[in-house]
Amino acid sequence: MYLLAQEQPKFTIREASEEDLNIVMYINKTVLPENYPMFYFKMHLRNFPKAFLVAEMDGKVVGYIMCRVEFDNLYTQPERVGKKGHIVSLAVIKEARRKGIGTALMKKAMDAMKNFYGADEYYLEVRVSNEPAIRLYKKLGFKVIKVIKGYYLDGEDAYLMARLA
Ligand code: ACO
Ligand code: ZN
């Protein structure tokens, strides 16, 4: 009888700390055109620490997710006002992709936004050309609510995607 030794990529997800922000900023700059100054990361970490997560592989940070919760009309139920869990930025370094890290970061951040900050829904913007990310979000139950014309600095449109919490 054979036992197939399947390589199981091991990663862990944990809450970010201020010490992680340099590497988070570095990953953000390396893989996304939407970059932010340090104070922007710090502000999210201080205000929504339970929903700012990093993924580690072999003791190294390889991805992050940064969120905030806003109060406004919901995208999923426009007649209702509520708490909107905004996924502001998600990224995984190239070498660590397609191992489930993006999915795990999303799921844990969504749980945290609901359990700690009372989110009624989750939403995000994504480039209309960003097929990997759009697929990931669709798999997690997000639907396109609308197209935001020229949302990005280079003129590309965004999909506003959302789902109930
Ligand atoms: N092509 C097609 N589908 C893909 C791809 C790809 N290259 N990558 C992910 N997917 C889809 C697949 O359906 C995949 O499931 P499968 O592997 O079982 O087929 C599913 O997404 C889940 O993939 P994960 O392994 O969980 O995702 P990963 O860890 O690779 O991270 C991410 C996905 C975050 C989009 C990564 O590709 C990345 O960092 N990209 C660059 C930065 C970026 O685009 N971030 C999102 C911007 S939008 C925002 O921040 C709100
Ligand atoms: Zn946004």
Short mmCIF file of C-alpha atoms and ligand atoms in Angstrom, two decimals:
data_model
loop_
_atom_site.label_atom_id
_atom_site.label_comp_id
_atom_site.label_asym_id
_atom_site.label_seq_id
_atom_site.Cartn_x
_atom_site.Cartn_y
_atom_site.Cartn_z
CA MET A 1 0.00 0.00 0.00
CA TYR A 2 1.24 3.45 -0.89
CA LEU A 3 0.93 6.51 1.25
CA LEU A 4 1.22 9.52 -0.99
CA ALA A 5 3.37 12.07 0.79
CA GLN A 6 1.41 15.15 -0.23
CA GLU A 7 3.32 18.36 0.30
CA GLN A 8 1.04 20.30 2.60
CA PRO A 9 2.05 23.95 2.58
CA LYS A 10 1.90 25.14 6.14
CA PHE A 11 0.98 28.68 6.96
CA THR A 12 -0.48 30.46 9.92
CA ILE A 13 -2.68 33.52 10.18
CA ARG A 14 -2.33 35.91 13.10
CA GLU A 15 -3.18 39.47 14.05
CA ALA A 16 -0.64 42.00 12.82
CA SER A 17 1.44 44.13 15.19
CA GLU A 18 3.27 47.42 14.57
CA GLU A 19 6.50 45.45 14.06
CA ASP A 20 4.94 43.81 10.99
CA LEU A 21 4.08 47.06 9.23
CA ASN A 22 7.41 47.49 7.42
CA ILE A 23 7.09 44.10 5.73
CA VAL A 24 3.38 44.68 5.12
CA MET A 25 4.22 47.97 3.41
CA TYR A 26 6.94 46.24 1.43
CA ILE A 27 4.58 43.50 0.22
CA ASN A 28 1.97 46.12 -0.65
CA LYS A 29 4.51 48.07 -2.76
CA THR A 30 5.81 44.95 -4.44
CA VAL A 31 2.50 43.47 -5.56
CA LEU A 32 -0.07 46.28 -5.79
CA PRO A 33 -0.13 49.64 -7.54
CA GLU A 34 -2.30 51.05 -4.72
CA ASN A 35 0.22 52.11 -2.08
CA TYR A 36 -0.24 54.01 1.16
CA PRO A 37 1.93 55.90 3.64
CA MET A 38 2.87 54.28 6.96
CA PHE A 39 0.33 56.33 8.94
CA TYR A 40 -2.50 54.81 6.88
CA PHE A 41 -1.46 51.28 7.85
CA LYS A 42 -0.97 52.36 11.48
CA MET A 43 -4.39 53.98 11.59
CA HIS A 44 -6.09 50.78 10.43
CA LEU A 45 -4.05 48.66 12.82
CA ARG A 46 -4.94 50.90 15.77
CA ASN A 47 -8.63 51.23 14.93
CA PHE A 48 -9.36 47.70 13.71
CA PRO A 49 -6.58 45.49 15.09
CA LYS A 50 -8.68 42.30 15.03
CA ALA A 51 -9.20 42.66 11.28
CA PHE A 52 -5.61 43.43 10.29
CA LEU A 53 -4.03 40.04 9.78
CA VAL A 54 -0.79 38.62 8.43
CA ALA A 55 0.01 35.18 7.03
CA GLU A 56 3.31 33.55 7.96
CA MET A 57 5.17 30.74 6.25
CA ASP A 58 8.41 29.39 7.73
CA GLY A 59 8.42 32.29 10.17
CA LYS A 60 8.19 34.89 7.41
CA VAL A 61 5.28 37.23 6.68
CA VAL A 62 4.05 36.42 3.16
CA GLY A 63 0.70 38.18 3.05
CA TYR A 64 -1.66 40.56 4.81
CA ILE A 65 -5.22 41.82 4.88
CA MET A 66 -6.21 45.28 6.15
CA CYS A 67 -9.82 46.24 6.86
CA ARG A 68 -12.04 48.83 8.46
CA VAL A 69 -15.70 49.00 9.41
CA GLU A 70 -17.85 51.93 8.25
CA PHE A 71 -21.42 52.96 9.02
CA ASP A 72 -23.59 53.82 6.02
CA ASN A 73 -26.27 52.47 3.68
CA LEU A 74 -25.50 48.85 2.93
CA TYR A 75 -24.61 47.81 -0.61
CA THR A 76 -26.38 44.47 -0.18
CA GLN A 77 -29.56 46.05 1.26
CA PRO A 78 -29.57 49.70 0.13
CA GLU A 79 -32.71 50.54 2.11
CA ARG A 80 -30.89 49.62 5.32
CA VAL A 81 -28.17 51.49 7.20
CA GLY A 82 -25.58 49.30 8.87
CA LYS A 83 -21.97 48.37 9.44
CA LYS A 84 -19.97 47.79 6.31
CA GLY A 85 -16.83 45.70 6.61
CA HIS A 86 -14.47 47.22 4.06
CA ILE A 87 -11.61 45.04 2.83
CA VAL A 88 -9.15 47.81 2.06
CA SER A 89 -6.14 45.80 0.91
CA LEU A 90 -5.22 42.13 0.48
CA ALA A 91 -1.97 40.77 -0.90
CA VAL A 92 0.11 37.60 -0.90
CA ILE A 93 3.68 37.47 -2.27
CA LYS A 94 4.05 35.64 -5.60
CA GLU A 95 6.00 32.70 -4.17
CA ALA A 96 3.25 31.91 -1.67
CA ARG A 97 0.21 32.11 -3.93
CA ARG A 98 -2.33 29.42 -4.76
CA LYS A 99 -1.93 27.72 -1.39
CA GLY A 100 -5.12 29.00 0.17
CA ILE A 101 -3.53 31.93 1.99
CA GLY A 102 -5.67 34.61 0.34
CA THR A 103 -8.80 32.62 1.13
CA ALA A 104 -7.75 32.08 4.76
CA LEU A 105 -6.94 35.78 5.23
CA MET A 106 -10.33 36.74 3.81
CA LYS A 107 -12.27 34.25 5.92
CA LYS A 108 -10.55 35.20 9.17
CA ALA A 109 -10.86 38.91 8.52
CA MET A 110 -14.56 38.56 7.69
CA ASP A 111 -15.13 36.59 10.92
CA ALA A 112 -13.28 39.25 12.90
CA MET A 113 -15.22 42.14 11.33
CA LYS A 114 -18.47 40.41 12.23
CA ASN A 115 -17.57 39.12 15.69
CA PHE A 116 -15.58 42.08 17.01
CA TYR A 117 -17.01 45.04 15.10
CA GLY A 118 -20.54 43.90 14.23
CA ALA A 119 -20.25 44.02 10.43
CA ASP A 120 -23.54 43.44 8.59
CA GLU A 121 -21.85 43.03 5.21
CA TYR A 122 -18.42 42.95 3.59
CA TYR A 123 -17.33 44.93 0.55
CA LEU A 124 -14.30 45.79 -1.53
CA GLU A 125 -13.17 47.33 -4.81
CA VAL A 126 -11.13 45.34 -7.31
CA ARG A 127 -9.70 46.12 -10.77
CA VAL A 128 -11.96 44.75 -13.48
CA SER A 129 -8.87 43.03 -14.99
CA ASN A 130 -7.84 41.30 -11.73
CA GLU A 131 -9.17 37.83 -12.51
CA PRO A 132 -7.41 35.92 -9.72
CA ALA A 133 -8.81 38.22 -7.06
CA ILE A 134 -12.29 38.39 -8.62
CA ARG A 135 -12.42 34.58 -8.69
CA LEU A 136 -11.36 34.37 -5.08
CA TYR A 137 -14.06 36.86 -4.04
CA LYS A 138 -16.75 35.09 -6.08
CA LYS A 139 -15.80 31.79 -4.45
CA LEU A 140 -16.39 33.47 -1.10
CA GLY A 141 -19.87 34.60 -2.15
CA PHE A 142 -19.16 38.19 -3.20
CA LYS A 143 -21.24 39.60 -6.04
CA VAL A 144 -20.57 42.57 -8.31
CA ILE A 145 -22.81 45.43 -7.14
CA LYS A 146 -21.65 48.03 -9.64
CA VAL A 147 -18.79 49.24 -11.80
CA ILE A 148 -16.98 52.37 -10.60
CA LYS A 149 -15.71 54.10 -13.73
CA GLY A 150 -12.10 55.29 -13.60
CA TYR A 151 -11.71 54.35 -9.95
CA TYR A 152 -7.96 53.80 -10.16
CA LEU A 153 -5.29 56.44 -10.77
CA ASP A 154 -4.40 54.93 -14.15
CA GLY A 155 -8.05 55.16 -15.22
CA GLU A 156 -9.02 51.49 -14.84
CA ASP A 157 -12.56 50.72 -13.64
CA ALA A 158 -13.30 48.89 -10.38
CA TYR A 159 -15.94 46.36 -9.51
CA LEU A 160 -17.59 47.10 -6.21
CA MET A 161 -18.22 43.63 -4.79
CA ALA A 162 -20.15 42.82 -1.63
CA ARG A 163 -21.87 40.07 0.36
CA LEU A 164 -23.88 39.84 3.52
CA ALA A 165 -22.00 38.96 6.72
N1 ACO B 1 -5.80 32.51 -11.61
C1 ACO B 1 -7.07 32.11 -11.49
N2 ACO B 1 -7.72 31.97 -10.29
C2 ACO B 1 -7.00 32.27 -9.18
C3 ACO B 1 -5.65 32.70 -9.24
C4 ACO B 1 -5.05 32.81 -10.53
N3 ACO B 1 -3.77 33.21 -10.68
N4 ACO B 1 -5.23 32.93 -7.99
C5 ACO B 1 -6.26 32.67 -7.17
N5 ACO B 1 -7.34 32.26 -7.88
C6 ACO B 1 -8.67 31.88 -7.38
C7 ACO B 1 -8.84 30.41 -7.53
O1 ACO B 1 -10.20 30.14 -7.68
C8 ACO B 1 -8.31 29.91 -6.19
O2 ACO B 1 -8.77 28.63 -5.83
P1 ACO B 1 -7.96 27.33 -6.37
O3 ACO B 1 -6.49 27.57 -6.12
O4 ACO B 1 -8.53 26.21 -5.56
O5 ACO B 1 -8.28 27.24 -7.84
C9 ACO B 1 -8.89 30.93 -5.26
O6 ACO B 1 -8.76 32.15 -5.98
C10 ACO B 1 -8.22 31.01 -3.91
O7 ACO B 1 -6.83 31.18 -4.07
P2 ACO B 1 -5.86 31.38 -2.80
O8 ACO B 1 -4.73 30.39 -2.91
O9 ACO B 1 -6.64 31.38 -1.55
O10 ACO B 1 -5.35 32.86 -3.07
P3 ACO B 1 -3.85 33.42 -3.01
O11 ACO B 1 -3.23 33.10 -1.69
O12 ACO B 1 -3.11 33.00 -4.22
O13 ACO B 1 -4.11 35.00 -3.04
C11 ACO B 1 -4.53 37.06 -4.17
C12 ACO B 1 -4.95 35.59 -4.00
C13 ACO B 1 -4.54 37.75 -2.82
C14 ACO B 1 -5.52 37.75 -5.11
C15 ACO B 1 -3.09 37.07 -4.79
O14 ACO B 1 -3.15 36.59 -6.10
C16 ACO B 1 -2.45 38.45 -4.79
O15 ACO B 1 -1.83 38.87 -3.82
N6 ACO B 1 -2.55 39.15 -5.94
C17 ACO B 1 -1.91 40.47 -6.11
C18 ACO B 1 -2.55 41.51 -5.21
C19 ACO B 1 -4.05 41.63 -5.43
O16 ACO B 1 -4.52 41.57 -6.56
N7 ACO B 1 -4.79 41.80 -4.34
C20 ACO B 1 -6.24 42.00 -4.38
C21 ACO B 1 -6.56 43.40 -4.80
S1 ACO B 1 -8.25 43.88 -4.44
C22 ACO B 1 -8.23 44.34 -2.77
O17 ACO B 1 -7.17 44.43 -2.19
C23 ACO B 1 -9.51 44.59 -2.08
ZN ZN B 2 -11.75 50.18 -0.78
#
